[in-house]
PDB file of C-alpha atoms in Angstrom:
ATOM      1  CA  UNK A   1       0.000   0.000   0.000  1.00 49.00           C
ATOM      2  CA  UNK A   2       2.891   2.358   0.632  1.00 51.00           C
ATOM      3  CA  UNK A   3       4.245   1.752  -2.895  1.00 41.00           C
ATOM      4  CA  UNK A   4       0.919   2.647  -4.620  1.00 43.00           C
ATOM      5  CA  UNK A   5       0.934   5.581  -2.284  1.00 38.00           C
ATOM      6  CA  UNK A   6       4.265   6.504  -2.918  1.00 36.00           C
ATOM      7  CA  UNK A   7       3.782   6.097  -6.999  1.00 40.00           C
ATOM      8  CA  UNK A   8       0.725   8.325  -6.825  1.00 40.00           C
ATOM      9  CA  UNK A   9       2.341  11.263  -5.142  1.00 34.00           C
ATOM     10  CA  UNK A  10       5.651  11.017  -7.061  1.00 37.00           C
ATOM     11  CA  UNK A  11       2.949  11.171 -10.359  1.00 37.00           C
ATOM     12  CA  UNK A  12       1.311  14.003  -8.907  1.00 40.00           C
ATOM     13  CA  UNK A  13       4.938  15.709  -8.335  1.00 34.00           C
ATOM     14  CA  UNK A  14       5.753  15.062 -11.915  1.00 31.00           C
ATOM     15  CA  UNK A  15       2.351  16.389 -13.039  1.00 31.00           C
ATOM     16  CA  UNK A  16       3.092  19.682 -11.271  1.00 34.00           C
ATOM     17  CA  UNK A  17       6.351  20.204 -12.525  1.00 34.00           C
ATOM     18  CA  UNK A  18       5.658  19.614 -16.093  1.00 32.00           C
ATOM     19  CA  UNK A  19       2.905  21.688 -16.155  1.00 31.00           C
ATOM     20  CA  UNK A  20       4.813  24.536 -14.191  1.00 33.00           C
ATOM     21  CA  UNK A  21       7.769  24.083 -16.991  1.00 35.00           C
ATOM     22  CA  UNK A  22       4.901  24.124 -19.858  1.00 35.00           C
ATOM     23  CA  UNK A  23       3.555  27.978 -18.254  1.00 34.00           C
ATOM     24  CA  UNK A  24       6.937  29.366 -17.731  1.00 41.00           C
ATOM     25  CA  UNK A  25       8.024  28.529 -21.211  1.00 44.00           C
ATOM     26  CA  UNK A  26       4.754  30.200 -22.758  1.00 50.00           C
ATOM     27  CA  UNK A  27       5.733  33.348 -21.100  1.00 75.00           C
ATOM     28  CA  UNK A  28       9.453  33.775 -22.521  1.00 77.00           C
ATOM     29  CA  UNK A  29       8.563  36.262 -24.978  1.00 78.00           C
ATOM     30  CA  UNK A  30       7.039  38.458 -21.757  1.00 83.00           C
ATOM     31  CA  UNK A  31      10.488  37.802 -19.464  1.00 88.00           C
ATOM     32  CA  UNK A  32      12.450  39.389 -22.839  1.00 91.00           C
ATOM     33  CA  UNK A  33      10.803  42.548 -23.006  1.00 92.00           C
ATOM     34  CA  UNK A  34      12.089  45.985 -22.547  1.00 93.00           C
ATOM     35  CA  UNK A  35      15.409  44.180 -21.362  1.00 92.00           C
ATOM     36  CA  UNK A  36      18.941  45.504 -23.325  1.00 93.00           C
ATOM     37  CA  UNK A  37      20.103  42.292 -24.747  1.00 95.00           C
ATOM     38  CA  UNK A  38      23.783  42.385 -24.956  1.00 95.00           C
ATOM     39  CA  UNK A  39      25.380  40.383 -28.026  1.00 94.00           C
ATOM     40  CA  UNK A  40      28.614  38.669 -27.300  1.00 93.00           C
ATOM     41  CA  UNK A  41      30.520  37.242 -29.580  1.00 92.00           C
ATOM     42  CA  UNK A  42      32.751  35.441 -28.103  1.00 92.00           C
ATOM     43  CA  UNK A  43      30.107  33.001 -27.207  1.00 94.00           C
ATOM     44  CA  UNK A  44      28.585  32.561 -30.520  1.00 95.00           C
ATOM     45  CA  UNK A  45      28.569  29.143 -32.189  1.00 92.00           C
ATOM     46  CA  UNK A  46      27.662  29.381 -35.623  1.00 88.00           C
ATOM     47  CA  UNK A  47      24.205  30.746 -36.243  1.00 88.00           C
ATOM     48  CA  UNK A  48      23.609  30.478 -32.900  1.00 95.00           C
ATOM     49  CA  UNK A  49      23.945  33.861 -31.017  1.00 96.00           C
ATOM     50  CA  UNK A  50      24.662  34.496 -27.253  1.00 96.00           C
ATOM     51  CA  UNK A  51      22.985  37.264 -25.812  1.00 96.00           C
ATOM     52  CA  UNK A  52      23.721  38.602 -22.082  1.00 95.00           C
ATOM     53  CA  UNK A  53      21.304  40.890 -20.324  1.00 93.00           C
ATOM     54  CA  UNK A  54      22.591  44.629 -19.787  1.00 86.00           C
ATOM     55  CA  UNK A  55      23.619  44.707 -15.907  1.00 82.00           C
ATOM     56  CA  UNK A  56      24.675  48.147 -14.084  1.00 67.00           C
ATOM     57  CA  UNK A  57      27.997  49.307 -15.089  1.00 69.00           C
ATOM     58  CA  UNK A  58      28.363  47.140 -18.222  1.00 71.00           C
ATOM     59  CA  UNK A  59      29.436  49.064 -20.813  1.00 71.00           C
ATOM     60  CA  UNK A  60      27.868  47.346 -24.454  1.00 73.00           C
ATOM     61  CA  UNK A  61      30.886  49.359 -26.165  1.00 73.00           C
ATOM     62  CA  UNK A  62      31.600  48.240 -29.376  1.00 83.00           C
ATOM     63  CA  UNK A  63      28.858  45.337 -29.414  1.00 89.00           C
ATOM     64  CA  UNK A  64      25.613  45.136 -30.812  1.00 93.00           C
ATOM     65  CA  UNK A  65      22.213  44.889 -28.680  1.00 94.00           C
ATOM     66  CA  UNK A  66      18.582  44.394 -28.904  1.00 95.00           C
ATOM     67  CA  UNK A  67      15.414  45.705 -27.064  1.00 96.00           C
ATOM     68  CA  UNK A  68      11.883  43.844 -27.807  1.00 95.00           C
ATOM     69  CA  UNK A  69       9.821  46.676 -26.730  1.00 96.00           C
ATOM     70  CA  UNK A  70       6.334  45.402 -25.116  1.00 93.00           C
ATOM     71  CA  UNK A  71       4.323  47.549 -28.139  1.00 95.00           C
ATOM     72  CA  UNK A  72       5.713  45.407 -30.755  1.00 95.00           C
ATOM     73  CA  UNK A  73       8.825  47.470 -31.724  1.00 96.00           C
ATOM     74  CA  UNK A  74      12.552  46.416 -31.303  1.00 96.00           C
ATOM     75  CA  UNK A  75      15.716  48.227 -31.383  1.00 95.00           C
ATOM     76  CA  UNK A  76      18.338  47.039 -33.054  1.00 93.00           C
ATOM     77  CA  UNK A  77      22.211  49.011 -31.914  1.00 92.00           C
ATOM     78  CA  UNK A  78      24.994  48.769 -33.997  1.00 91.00           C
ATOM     79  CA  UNK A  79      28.592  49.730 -33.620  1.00 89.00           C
ATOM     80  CA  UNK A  80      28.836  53.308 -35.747  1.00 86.00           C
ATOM     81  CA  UNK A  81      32.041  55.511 -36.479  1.00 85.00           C
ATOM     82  CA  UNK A  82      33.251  57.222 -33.716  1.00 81.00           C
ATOM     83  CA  UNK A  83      32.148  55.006 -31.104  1.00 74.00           C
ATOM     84  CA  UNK A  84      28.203  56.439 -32.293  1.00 83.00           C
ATOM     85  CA  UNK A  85      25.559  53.430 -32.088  1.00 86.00           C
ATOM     86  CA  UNK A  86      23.453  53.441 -34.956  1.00 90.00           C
ATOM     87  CA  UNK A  87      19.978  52.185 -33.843  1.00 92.00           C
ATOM     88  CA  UNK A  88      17.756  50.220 -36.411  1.00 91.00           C
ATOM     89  CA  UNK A  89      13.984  50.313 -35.640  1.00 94.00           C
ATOM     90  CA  UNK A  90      11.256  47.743 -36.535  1.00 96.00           C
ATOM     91  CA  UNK A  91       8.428  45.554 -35.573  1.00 96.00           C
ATOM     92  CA  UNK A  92       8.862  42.280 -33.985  1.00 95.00           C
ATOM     93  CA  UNK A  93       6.097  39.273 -33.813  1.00 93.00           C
ATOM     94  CA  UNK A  94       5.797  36.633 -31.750  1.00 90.00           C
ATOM     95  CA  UNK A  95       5.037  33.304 -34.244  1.00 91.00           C
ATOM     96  CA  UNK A  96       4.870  30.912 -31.408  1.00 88.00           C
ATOM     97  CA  UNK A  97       6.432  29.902 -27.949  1.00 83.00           C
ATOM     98  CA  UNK A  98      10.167  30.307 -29.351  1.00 90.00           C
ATOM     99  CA  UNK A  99       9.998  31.960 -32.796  1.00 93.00           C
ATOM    100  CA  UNK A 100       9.691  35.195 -33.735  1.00 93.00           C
ATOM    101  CA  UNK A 101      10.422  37.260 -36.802  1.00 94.00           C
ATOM    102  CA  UNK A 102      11.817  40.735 -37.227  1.00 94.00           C
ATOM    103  CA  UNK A 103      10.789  43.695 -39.852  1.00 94.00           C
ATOM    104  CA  UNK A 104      12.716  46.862 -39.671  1.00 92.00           C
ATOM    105  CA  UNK A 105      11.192  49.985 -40.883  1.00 91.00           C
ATOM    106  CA  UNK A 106      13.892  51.168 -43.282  1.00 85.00           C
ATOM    107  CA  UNK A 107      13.157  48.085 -45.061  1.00 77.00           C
ATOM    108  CA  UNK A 108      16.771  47.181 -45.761  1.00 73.00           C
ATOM    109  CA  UNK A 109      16.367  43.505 -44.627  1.00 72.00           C
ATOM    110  CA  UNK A 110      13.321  41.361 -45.247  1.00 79.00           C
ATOM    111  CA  UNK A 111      11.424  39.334 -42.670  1.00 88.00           C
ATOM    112  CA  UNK A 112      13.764  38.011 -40.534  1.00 91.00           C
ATOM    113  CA  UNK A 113      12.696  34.623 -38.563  1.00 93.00           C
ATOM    114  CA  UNK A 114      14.646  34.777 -34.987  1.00 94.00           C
ATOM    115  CA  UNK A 115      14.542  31.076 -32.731  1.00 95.00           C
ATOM    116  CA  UNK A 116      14.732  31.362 -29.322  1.00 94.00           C
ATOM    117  CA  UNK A 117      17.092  28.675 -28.351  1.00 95.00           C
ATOM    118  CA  UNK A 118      17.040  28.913 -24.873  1.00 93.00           C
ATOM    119  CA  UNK A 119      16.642  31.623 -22.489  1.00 91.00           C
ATOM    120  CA  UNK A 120      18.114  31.299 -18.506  1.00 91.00           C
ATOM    121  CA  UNK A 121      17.361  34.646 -16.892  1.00 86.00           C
ATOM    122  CA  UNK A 122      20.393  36.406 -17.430  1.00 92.00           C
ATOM    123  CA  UNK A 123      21.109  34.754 -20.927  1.00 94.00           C
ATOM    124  CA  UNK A 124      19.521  34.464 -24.303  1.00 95.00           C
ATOM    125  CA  UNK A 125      20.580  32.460 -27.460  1.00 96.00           C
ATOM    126  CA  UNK A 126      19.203  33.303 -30.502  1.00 96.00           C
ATOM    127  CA  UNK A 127      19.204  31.802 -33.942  1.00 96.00           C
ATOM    128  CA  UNK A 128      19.075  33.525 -37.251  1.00 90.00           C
ATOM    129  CA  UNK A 129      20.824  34.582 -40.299  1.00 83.00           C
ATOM    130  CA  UNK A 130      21.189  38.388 -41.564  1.00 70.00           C
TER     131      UNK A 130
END
């Protein structure tokens, strides 16, 4: 009796967790929001691009960032002559739980499908091709 006991409440553990998992994943495109995302390079593997959220007293300097503004809009900062960023503005769409595609307003690049790989609080990989 302890077995079937101890079976039913480990199910009942598992049940919880997965469905806790399942929520928290659904809500990744509302944890990435109005957040500086920090490209570094030096972590990249291929298309797949390492982003670092901004923290107090990190300077992005010479690197390239990204804001997914709440409204729909992003921000896209480049490295620009003289140290200037040059900021590229567009619309960004949620597809599903992990994709999303780009559209800047200049129209110098067409749609541009983004994967979230993974996100852990702090960290964001991305994968797409410019």
């Amino acid at each position: 009796m302890k077995f079937k006991t101890t079976i039913m409440c480990l199910g009942i553990c598992c049940l919880f967790f997965l469905t806790s998992v399942k929520c928290s994943s659904d809500k990744v495109q509302e944890k990435i929001q109005d957040v500086e995302w920090i490209h570094i390079n030096e972590k990249d593997d291929g298309t797949l691009k390492y982003f670092q959220k901004e923290k107090a007293g990190m300077s992005p300097g010479r690197r390239e960032s990204v804001i997914f503004m709440e409204n729909g809009n992003f921000e896209w900062k480049k490295p620009g002559p003289n140290d200037r960023r040059i900021i590229h503005e567009g619309d960004w769409q949620l597809l599903n739980k992990n994709e999303i595609t780009l559209e800047f307003d200049d129209n110098s690049l067409k749609k541009i499908p983004v994967k979230i790989v993974s996100f852990k609080g702090d960290t964001l990989l991305l994968q797409y091709e410019f």
